[in-house]
PDB file of C-alpha atoms in Angstrom:
ATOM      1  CA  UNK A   1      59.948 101.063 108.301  1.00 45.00           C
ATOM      2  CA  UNK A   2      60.888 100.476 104.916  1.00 49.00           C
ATOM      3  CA  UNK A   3      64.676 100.196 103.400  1.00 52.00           C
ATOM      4  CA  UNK A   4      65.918 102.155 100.511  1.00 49.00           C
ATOM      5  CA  UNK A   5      65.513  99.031  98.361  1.00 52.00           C
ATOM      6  CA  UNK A   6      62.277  98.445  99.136  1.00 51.00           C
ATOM      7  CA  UNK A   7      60.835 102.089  99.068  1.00 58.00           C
ATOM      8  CA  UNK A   8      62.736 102.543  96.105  1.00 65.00           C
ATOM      9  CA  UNK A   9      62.825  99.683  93.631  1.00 77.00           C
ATOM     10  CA  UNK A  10      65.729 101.159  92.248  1.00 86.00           C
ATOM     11  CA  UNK A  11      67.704  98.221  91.102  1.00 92.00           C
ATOM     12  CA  UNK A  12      64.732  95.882  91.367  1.00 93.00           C
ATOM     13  CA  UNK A  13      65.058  96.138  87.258  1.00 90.00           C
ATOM     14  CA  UNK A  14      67.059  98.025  85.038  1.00 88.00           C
ATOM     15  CA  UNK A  15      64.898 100.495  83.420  1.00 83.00           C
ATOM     16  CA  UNK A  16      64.653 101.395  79.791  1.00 81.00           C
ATOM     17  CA  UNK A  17      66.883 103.614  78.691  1.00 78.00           C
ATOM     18  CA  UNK A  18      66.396 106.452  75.248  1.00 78.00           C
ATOM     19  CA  UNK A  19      69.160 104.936  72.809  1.00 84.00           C
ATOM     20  CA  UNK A  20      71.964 107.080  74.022  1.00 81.00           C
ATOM     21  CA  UNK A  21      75.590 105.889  73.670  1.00 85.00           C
ATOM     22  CA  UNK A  22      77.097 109.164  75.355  1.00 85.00           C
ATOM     23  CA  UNK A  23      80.169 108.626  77.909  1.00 86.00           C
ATOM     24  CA  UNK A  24      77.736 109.154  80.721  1.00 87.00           C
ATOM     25  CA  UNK A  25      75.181 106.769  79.801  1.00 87.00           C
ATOM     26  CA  UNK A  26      77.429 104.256  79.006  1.00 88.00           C
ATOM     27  CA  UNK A  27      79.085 104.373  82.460  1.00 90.00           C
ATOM     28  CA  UNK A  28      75.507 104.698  83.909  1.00 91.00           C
ATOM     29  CA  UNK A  29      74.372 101.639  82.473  1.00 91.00           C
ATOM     30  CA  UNK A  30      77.354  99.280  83.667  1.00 91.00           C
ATOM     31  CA  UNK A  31      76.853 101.088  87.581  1.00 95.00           C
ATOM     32  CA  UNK A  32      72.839  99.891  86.353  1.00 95.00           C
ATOM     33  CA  UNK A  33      74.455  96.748  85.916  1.00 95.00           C
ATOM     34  CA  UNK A  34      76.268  96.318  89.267  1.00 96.00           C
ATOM     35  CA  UNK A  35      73.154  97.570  90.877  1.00 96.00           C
ATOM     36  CA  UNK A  36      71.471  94.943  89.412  1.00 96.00           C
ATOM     37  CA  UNK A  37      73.176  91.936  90.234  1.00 96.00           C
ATOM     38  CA  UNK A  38      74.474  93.405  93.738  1.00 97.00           C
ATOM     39  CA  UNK A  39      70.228  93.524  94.414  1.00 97.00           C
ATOM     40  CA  UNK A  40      69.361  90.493  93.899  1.00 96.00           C
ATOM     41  CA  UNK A  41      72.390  88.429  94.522  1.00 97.00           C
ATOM     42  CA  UNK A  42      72.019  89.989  98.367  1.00 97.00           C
ATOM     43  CA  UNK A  43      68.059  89.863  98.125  1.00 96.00           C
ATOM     44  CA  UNK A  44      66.899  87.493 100.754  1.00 95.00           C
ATOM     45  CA  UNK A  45      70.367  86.520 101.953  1.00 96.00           C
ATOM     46  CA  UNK A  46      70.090  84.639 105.865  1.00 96.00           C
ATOM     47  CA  UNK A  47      72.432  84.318 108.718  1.00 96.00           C
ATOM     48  CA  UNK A  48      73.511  81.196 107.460  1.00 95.00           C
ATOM     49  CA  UNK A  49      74.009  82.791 103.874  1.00 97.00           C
ATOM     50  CA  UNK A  50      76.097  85.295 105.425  1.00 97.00           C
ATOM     51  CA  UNK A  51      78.519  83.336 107.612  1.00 96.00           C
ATOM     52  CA  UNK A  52      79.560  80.783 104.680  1.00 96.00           C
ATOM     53  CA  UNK A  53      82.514  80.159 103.504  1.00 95.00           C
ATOM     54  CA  UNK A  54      83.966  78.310 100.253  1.00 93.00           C
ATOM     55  CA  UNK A  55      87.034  76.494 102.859  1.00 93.00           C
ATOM     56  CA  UNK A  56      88.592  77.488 105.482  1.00 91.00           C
ATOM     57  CA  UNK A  57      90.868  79.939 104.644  1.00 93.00           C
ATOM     58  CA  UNK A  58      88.581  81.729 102.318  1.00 92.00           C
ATOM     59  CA  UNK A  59      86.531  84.976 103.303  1.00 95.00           C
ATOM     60  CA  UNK A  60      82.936  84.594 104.361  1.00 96.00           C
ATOM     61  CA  UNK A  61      79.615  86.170 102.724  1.00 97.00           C
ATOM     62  CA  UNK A  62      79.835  88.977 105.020  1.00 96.00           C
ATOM     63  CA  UNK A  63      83.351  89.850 104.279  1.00 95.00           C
ATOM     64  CA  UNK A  64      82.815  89.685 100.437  1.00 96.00           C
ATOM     65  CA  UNK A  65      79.776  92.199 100.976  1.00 97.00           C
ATOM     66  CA  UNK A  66      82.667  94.842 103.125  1.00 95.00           C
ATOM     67  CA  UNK A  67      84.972  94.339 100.001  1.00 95.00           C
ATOM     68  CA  UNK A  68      82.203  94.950  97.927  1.00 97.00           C
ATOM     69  CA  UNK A  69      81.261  98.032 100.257  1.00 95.00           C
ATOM     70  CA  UNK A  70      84.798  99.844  99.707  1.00 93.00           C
ATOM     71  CA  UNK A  71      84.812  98.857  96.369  1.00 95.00           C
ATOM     72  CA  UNK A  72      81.882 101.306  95.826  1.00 95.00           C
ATOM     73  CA  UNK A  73      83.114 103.727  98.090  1.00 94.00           C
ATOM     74  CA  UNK A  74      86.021 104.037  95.573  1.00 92.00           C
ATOM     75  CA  UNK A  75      83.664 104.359  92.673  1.00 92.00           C
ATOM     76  CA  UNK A  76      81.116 107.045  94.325  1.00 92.00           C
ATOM     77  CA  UNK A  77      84.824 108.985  95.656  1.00 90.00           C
ATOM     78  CA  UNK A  78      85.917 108.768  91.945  1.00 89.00           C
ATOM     79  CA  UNK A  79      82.530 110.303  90.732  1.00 88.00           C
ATOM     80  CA  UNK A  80      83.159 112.453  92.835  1.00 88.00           C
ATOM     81  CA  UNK A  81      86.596 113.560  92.188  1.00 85.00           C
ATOM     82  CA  UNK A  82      87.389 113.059  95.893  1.00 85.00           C
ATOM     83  CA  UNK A  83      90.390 111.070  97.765  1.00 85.00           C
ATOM     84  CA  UNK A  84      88.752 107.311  98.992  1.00 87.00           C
ATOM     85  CA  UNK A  85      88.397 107.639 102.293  1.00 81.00           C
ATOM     86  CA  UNK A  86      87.529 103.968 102.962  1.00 72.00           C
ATOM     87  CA  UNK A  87      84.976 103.708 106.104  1.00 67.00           C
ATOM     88  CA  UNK A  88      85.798 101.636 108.925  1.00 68.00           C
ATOM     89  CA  UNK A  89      82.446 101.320 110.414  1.00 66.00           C
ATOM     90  CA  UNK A  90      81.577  98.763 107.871  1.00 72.00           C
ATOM     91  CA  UNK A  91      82.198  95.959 110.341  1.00 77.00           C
ATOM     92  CA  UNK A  92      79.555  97.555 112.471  1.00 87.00           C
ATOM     93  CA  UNK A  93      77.024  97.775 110.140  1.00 90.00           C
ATOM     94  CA  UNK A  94      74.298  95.022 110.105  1.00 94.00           C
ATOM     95  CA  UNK A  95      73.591  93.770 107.079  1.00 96.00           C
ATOM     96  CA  UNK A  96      70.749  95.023 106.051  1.00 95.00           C
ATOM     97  CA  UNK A  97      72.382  98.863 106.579  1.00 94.00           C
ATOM     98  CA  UNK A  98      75.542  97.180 104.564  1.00 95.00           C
ATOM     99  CA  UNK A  99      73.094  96.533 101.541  1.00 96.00           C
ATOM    100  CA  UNK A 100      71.521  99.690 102.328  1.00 95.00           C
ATOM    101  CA  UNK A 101      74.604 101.673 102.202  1.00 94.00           C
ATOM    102  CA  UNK A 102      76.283  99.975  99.256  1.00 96.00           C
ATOM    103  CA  UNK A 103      72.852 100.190  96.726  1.00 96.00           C
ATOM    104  CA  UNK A 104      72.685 103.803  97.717  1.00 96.00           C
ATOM    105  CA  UNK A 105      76.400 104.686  96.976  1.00 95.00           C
ATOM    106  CA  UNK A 106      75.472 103.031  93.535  1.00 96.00           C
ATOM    107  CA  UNK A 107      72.560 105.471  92.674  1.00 96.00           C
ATOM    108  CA  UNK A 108      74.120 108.133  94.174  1.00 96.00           C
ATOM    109  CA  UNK A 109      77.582 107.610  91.861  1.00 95.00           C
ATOM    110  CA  UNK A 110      75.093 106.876  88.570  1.00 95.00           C
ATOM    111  CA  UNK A 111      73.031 110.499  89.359  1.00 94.00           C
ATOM    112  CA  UNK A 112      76.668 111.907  89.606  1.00 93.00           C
ATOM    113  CA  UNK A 113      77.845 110.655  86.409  1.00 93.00           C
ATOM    114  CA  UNK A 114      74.465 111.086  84.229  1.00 92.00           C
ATOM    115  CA  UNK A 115      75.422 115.192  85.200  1.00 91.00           C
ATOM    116  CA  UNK A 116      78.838 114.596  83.874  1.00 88.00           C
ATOM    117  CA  UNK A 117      79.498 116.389  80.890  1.00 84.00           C
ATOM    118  CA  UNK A 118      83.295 115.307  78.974  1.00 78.00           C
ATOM    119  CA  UNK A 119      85.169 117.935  80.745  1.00 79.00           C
ATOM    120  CA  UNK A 120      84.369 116.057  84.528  1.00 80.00           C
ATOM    121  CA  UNK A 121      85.695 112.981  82.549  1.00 78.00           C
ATOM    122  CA  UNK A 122      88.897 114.513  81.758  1.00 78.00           C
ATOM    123  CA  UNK A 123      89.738 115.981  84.955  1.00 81.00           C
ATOM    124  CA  UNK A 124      87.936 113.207  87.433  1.00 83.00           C
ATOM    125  CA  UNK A 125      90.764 111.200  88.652  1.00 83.00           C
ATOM    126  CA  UNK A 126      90.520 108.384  91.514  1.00 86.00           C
ATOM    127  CA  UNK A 127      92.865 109.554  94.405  1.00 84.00           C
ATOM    128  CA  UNK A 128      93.931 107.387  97.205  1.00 85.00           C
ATOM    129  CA  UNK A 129      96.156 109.690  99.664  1.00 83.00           C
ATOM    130  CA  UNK A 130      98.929 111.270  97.054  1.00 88.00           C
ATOM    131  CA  UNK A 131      98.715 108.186  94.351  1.00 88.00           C
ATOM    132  CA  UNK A 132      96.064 109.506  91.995  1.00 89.00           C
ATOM    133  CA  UNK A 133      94.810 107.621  88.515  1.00 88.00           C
ATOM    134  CA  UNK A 134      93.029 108.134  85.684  1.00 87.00           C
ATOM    135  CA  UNK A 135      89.070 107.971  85.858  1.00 84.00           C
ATOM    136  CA  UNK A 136      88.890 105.004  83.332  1.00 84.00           C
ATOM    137  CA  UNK A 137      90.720 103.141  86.207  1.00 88.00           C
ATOM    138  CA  UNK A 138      86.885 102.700  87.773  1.00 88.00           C
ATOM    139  CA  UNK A 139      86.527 100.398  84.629  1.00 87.00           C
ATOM    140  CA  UNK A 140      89.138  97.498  85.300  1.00 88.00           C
ATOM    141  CA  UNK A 141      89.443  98.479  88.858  1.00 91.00           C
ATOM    142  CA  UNK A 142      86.300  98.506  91.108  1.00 92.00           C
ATOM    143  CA  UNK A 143      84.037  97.977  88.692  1.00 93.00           C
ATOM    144  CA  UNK A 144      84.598  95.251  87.064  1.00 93.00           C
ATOM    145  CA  UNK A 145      86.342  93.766  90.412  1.00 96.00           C
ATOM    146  CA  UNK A 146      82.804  94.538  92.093  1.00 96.00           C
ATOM    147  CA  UNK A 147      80.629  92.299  89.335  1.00 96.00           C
ATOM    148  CA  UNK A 148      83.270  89.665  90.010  1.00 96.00           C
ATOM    149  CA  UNK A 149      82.450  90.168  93.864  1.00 97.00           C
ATOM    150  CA  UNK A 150      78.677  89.482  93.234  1.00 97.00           C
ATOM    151  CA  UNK A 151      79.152  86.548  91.503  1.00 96.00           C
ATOM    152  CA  UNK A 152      81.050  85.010  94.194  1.00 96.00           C
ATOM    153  CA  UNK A 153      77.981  86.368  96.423  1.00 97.00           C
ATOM    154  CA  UNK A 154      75.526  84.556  94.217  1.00 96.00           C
ATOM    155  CA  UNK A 155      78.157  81.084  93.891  1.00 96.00           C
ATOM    156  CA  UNK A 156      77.918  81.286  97.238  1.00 96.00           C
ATOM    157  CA  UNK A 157      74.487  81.217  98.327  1.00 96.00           C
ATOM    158  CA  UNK A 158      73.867  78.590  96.162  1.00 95.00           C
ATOM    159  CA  UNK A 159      76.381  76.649  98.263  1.00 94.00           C
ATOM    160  CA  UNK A 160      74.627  77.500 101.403  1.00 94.00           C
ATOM    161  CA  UNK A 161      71.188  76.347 100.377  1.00 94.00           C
ATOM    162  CA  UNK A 162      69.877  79.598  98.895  1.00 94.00           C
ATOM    163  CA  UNK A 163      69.933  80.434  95.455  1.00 91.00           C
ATOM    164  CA  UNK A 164      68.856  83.378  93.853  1.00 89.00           C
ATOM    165  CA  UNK A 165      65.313  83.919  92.787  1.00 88.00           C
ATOM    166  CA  UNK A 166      63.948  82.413  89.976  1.00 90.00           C
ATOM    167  CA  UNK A 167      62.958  84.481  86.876  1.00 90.00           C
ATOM    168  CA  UNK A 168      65.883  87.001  87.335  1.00 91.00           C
ATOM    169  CA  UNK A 169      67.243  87.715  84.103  1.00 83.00           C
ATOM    170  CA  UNK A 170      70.828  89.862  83.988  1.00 89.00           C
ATOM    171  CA  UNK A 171      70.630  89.916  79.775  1.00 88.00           C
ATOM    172  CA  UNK A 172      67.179  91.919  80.173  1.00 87.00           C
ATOM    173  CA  UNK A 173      67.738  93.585  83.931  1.00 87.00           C
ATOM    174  CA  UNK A 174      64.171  92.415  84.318  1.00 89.00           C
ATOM    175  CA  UNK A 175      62.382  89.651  87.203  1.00 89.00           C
ATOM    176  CA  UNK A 176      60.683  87.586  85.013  1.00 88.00           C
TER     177      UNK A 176
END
């Protein structure tokens, strides 16, 4: 059976986009981004991969990938205009369904937001419980706090004897 990557492709490389600088196509093209990287830093990752950790007290593979997980749970709720209801089945997941899960979250909140028009913008607001912020919040929040994620992934892997595949190219979103 195949996996949503696979079948898909979707992040395999960022495809070319019509010059468009809208809101929506801007925020489309850094969750393009974080699909991206997320893809192929996780592409390929082993057992061994997965249990490393920088030192002792740091968090393993695995655990960055769950952080990473809620991270875009909070960006597909704020999409959505929904409170973050932050699953706690994650630890059961293998990892394969943890990839699974996390690259389809990402298309899922870039289809959302490429329907957006700038009222949704104004009135979108990230809500956890009663504390709710503004939508740009997804910017300096879990956004950019997810791409920071993935490059620990990627650090990592190299540690553990696996780095990522050759030819990969973030500036061009292309596998060379």
């Amino acid at each position: 059976m195949k996996t949503y990557s696979q079948e898909n492709n979707y992040f395999y490389e960022i495809k070319d986009f019509e010059e468009n600088y809208s809101e929506s196509a801007i925020i489309s093209r850094f969750l393009h981004a974080v699909g991206f990287r997320y893809y192929w830093a996780t592409e390929g990752l082993r057992e061994n991969d997965l249990i490393y950790k920088p030192s002792l007290t740091g968090i393993s593979t695995r655990e960055t990938l769950e952080h990473i997980y809620i991270l875009v749970i909070i960006i597909n709720s704020g999409m959505k205009d929904t409170e973050v209801i932050r699953s706690e089945s994650y630890p059961e997941l293998s990892f394969e369904e943890l990839r699974e899960n996390t690259l389809k979250l990402i298309k899922e909140s870039i289809d959302i937001v490429l329907k957006y028009d700038e009222n949704d913008f104004q009135k979108s607001k990230i809500r956890f419980g009663k504390n709710i912020f503004d939508f740009y919040n997804l910017f300096h929040g879990p956004i950019s706090d997810s791409l920071y994620h993935i490059g620990q992934i990627v650090s990592y892997r190299r540690s553990s004897g696996n780095p990522l595949s050759s030819g990969v190219n973030h500036f061009l979103g292309k596998k060379m």
